[in-house]
Amino acid sequence: MQTLRDEWGVNLLRMACYVTQYNGYTNGGQSLIDSKIVEGVQAAKELGMYVIVDWHIHEENPHTTKTVAEQFFKKYATLYKDYDNVIFEICNEPTGIQWYTGGNDLYSYCKDIAGIIRDCGSKALIVCGTNNW
């Protein structure tokens, strides 16, 4: 990361935490992903860089893994509530869902997960993906 910062001028690292794909968080990768988040956030803080913790939903309905997402963001929003370099992306590319239907939709997912982050005392920026790129 230091090379990215010092030689390329990068000041933000995006940590894509796959949820269901590629040995993701819900199918065997939780321990590795958790350790990489802790390592990445700490390194970014020490280097004066920002970091996006990205719950990487790709072409699926985020409600499918919402319970795990709630636990994930409660854990990391609590852990990093006093960090000013952490940004939470609560679902990336959730193209398998409608924006608003009055229920099981992207709007309600984003509202609920953002609420969990705020309830933990975090003032971090929150990025909400959209259902159409």
One Martini backbone bead per residue (centre of mass of N, CA, C, O) as a GRO file, in nm:
protein
  133
    1MET     BB    1   0.054   0.065  -0.017
    2GLN     BB    2   0.292   0.257  -0.016
    3THR     BB    3   0.341   0.255  -0.317
    4LEU     BB    4   0.071   0.368  -0.400
    5ARG     BB    5   0.111   0.633  -0.250
    6ASP     BB    6   0.414   0.726  -0.329
    7GLU     BB    7   0.415   0.651  -0.656
    8TRP     BB    8   0.087   0.701  -0.744
    9GLY     BB    9  -0.111   0.875  -0.542
   10VAL     BB   10  -0.273   0.704  -0.359
   11ASN     BB   11  -0.573   0.740  -0.111
   12LEU     BB   12  -0.746   0.473  -0.195
   13LEU     BB   13  -0.895   0.169  -0.074
   14ARG     BB   14  -1.056  -0.120  -0.211
   15MET     BB   15  -1.239  -0.372  -0.030
   16ALA     BB   16  -1.345  -0.661  -0.168
   17CYS     BB   17  -1.619  -0.843  -0.022
   18TYR     BB   18  -1.712  -1.125  -0.093
   19VAL     BB   19  -2.001  -1.317  -0.043
   20THR     BB   20  -2.059  -1.573  -0.273
   21GLN     BB   21  -1.801  -1.539  -0.423
   22TYR     BB   22  -1.494  -1.659  -0.422
   23ASN     BB   23  -1.490  -1.752  -0.131
   24GLY     BB   24  -1.679  -1.605   0.045
   25TYR     BB   25  -1.820  -1.503   0.339
   26THR     BB   26  -2.062  -1.743   0.310
   27ASN     BB   27  -1.830  -1.974   0.172
   28GLY     BB   28  -1.533  -1.980   0.364
   29GLY     BB   29  -1.403  -1.658   0.383
   30GLN     BB   30  -1.432  -1.506   0.657
   31SER     BB   31  -1.155  -1.520   0.800
   32LEU     BB   32  -0.985  -1.391   0.576
   33ILE     BB   33  -1.147  -1.131   0.543
   34ASP     BB   34  -1.125  -1.028   0.830
   35SER     BB   35  -0.812  -1.007   0.832
   36LYS     BB   36  -0.791  -0.809   0.586
   37ILE     BB   37  -0.947  -0.577   0.703
   38VAL     BB   38  -0.772  -0.520   0.947
   39GLU     BB   39  -0.511  -0.482   0.789
   40GLY     BB   40  -0.608  -0.259   0.586
   41VAL     BB   41  -0.710  -0.044   0.783
   42GLN     BB   42  -0.447  -0.007   0.940
   43ALA     BB   43  -0.264   0.066   0.705
   44ALA     BB   44  -0.423   0.311   0.610
   45LYS     BB   45  -0.400   0.473   0.869
   46GLU     BB   46  -0.084   0.482   0.880
   47LEU     BB   47  -0.085   0.619   0.569
   48GLY     BB   48  -0.333   0.820   0.526
   49MET     BB   49  -0.576   0.642   0.424
   50TYR     BB   50  -0.837   0.527   0.256
   51VAL     BB   51  -1.127   0.294   0.309
   52ILE     BB   52  -1.318   0.048   0.143
   53VAL     BB   53  -1.585  -0.143   0.262
   54ASP     BB   54  -1.695  -0.405   0.046
   55TRP     BB   55  -2.008  -0.539  -0.013
   56HIS     BB   56  -1.996  -0.784  -0.270
   57ILE     BB   57  -2.253  -0.751  -0.468
   58HIS     BB   58  -2.342  -0.964  -0.759
   59GLU     BB   59  -2.616  -1.012  -0.924
   60GLU     BB   60  -2.806  -0.971  -0.657
   61ASN     BB   61  -2.992  -1.012  -0.373
   62PRO     BB   62  -2.925  -0.874  -0.061
   63HIS     BB   63  -3.143  -1.032   0.109
   64THR     BB   64  -3.006  -1.314   0.106
   65THR     BB   65  -2.757  -1.171   0.308
   66LYS     BB   66  -2.860  -0.973   0.537
   67THR     BB   67  -2.790  -1.101   0.810
   68VAL     BB   68  -2.484  -1.095   0.759
   69ALA     BB   69  -2.462  -0.792   0.702
   70GLU     BB   70  -2.552  -0.697   0.977
   71GLN     BB   71  -2.316  -0.826   1.132
   72PHE     BB   72  -2.084  -0.700   0.976
   73PHE     BB   73  -2.158  -0.393   1.023
   74LYS     BB   74  -2.167  -0.400   1.326
   75LYS     BB   75  -1.877  -0.484   1.370
   76TYR     BB   76  -1.729  -0.252   1.194
   77ALA     BB   77  -1.872  -0.001   1.307
   78THR     BB   78  -1.773  -0.045   1.594
   79LEU     BB   79  -1.464  -0.074   1.546
   80TYR     BB   80  -1.468   0.209   1.336
   81LYS     BB   81  -1.618   0.468   1.462
   82ASP     BB   82  -1.329   0.646   1.506
   83TYR     BB   83  -1.276   0.639   1.206
   84ASP     BB   84  -1.190   0.863   0.922
   85ASN     BB   85  -1.108   0.631   0.679
   86VAL     BB   86  -1.390   0.490   0.668
   87ILE     BB   87  -1.582   0.316   0.417
   88PHE     BB   88  -1.915   0.209   0.332
   89GLU     BB   89  -2.014  -0.058   0.117
   90ILE     BB   90  -2.330  -0.223   0.124
   91CYS     BB   91  -2.364  -0.260  -0.205
   92ASN     BB   92  -2.254  -0.413  -0.500
   93GLU     BB   93  -2.425  -0.463  -0.771
   94PRO     BB   94  -2.764  -0.496  -0.721
   95THR     BB   95  -2.921  -0.622  -1.003
   96GLY     BB   96  -3.146  -0.833  -0.850
   97ILE     BB   97  -3.323  -0.554  -0.799
   98GLN     BB   98  -3.538  -0.332  -0.688
   99TRP     BB   99  -3.554  -0.024  -0.560
  100TYR     BB  100  -3.891   0.011  -0.532
  101THR     BB  101  -4.181  -0.176  -0.358
  102GLY     BB  102  -4.237  -0.172  -0.032
  103GLY     BB  103  -3.991  -0.389   0.060
  104ASN     BB  104  -3.801  -0.625  -0.103
  105ASP     BB  105  -3.560  -0.392  -0.143
  106LEU     BB  106  -3.308  -0.168  -0.180
  107TYR     BB  107  -3.407   0.053   0.003
  108SER     BB  108  -3.449  -0.121   0.262
  109TYR     BB  109  -3.166  -0.227   0.282
  110CYS     BB  110  -3.011   0.043   0.303
  111LYS     BB  111  -3.162   0.156   0.545
  112ASP     BB  112  -3.093  -0.072   0.745
  113ILE     BB  113  -2.780  -0.072   0.725
  114ALA     BB  114  -2.736   0.226   0.787
  115GLY     BB  115  -2.871   0.210   1.067
  116ILE     BB  116  -2.664   0.022   1.194
  117ILE     BB  117  -2.421   0.204   1.163
  118ARG     BB  118  -2.538   0.444   1.327
  119ASP     BB  119  -2.606   0.282   1.593
  120CYS     BB  120  -2.280   0.247   1.644
  121GLY     BB  121  -2.161   0.560   1.590
  122SER     BB  122  -2.114   0.600   1.297
  123LYS     BB  123  -1.979   0.856   1.047
  124ALA     BB  124  -1.949   0.719   0.799
  125LEU     BB  125  -1.938   0.668   0.493
  126ILE     BB  126  -2.207   0.573   0.259
  127VAL     BB  127  -2.244   0.327   0.010
  128CYS     BB  128  -2.494   0.291  -0.246
  129GLY     BB  129  -2.599   0.087  -0.454
  130THR     BB  130  -2.729   0.010  -0.770
  131ASN     BB  131  -2.955  -0.158  -1.000
  132ASN     BB  132  -2.801   0.042  -1.210
  133TRP     BB  133  -2.506   0.136  -1.340
   0.00000   0.00000   0.00000
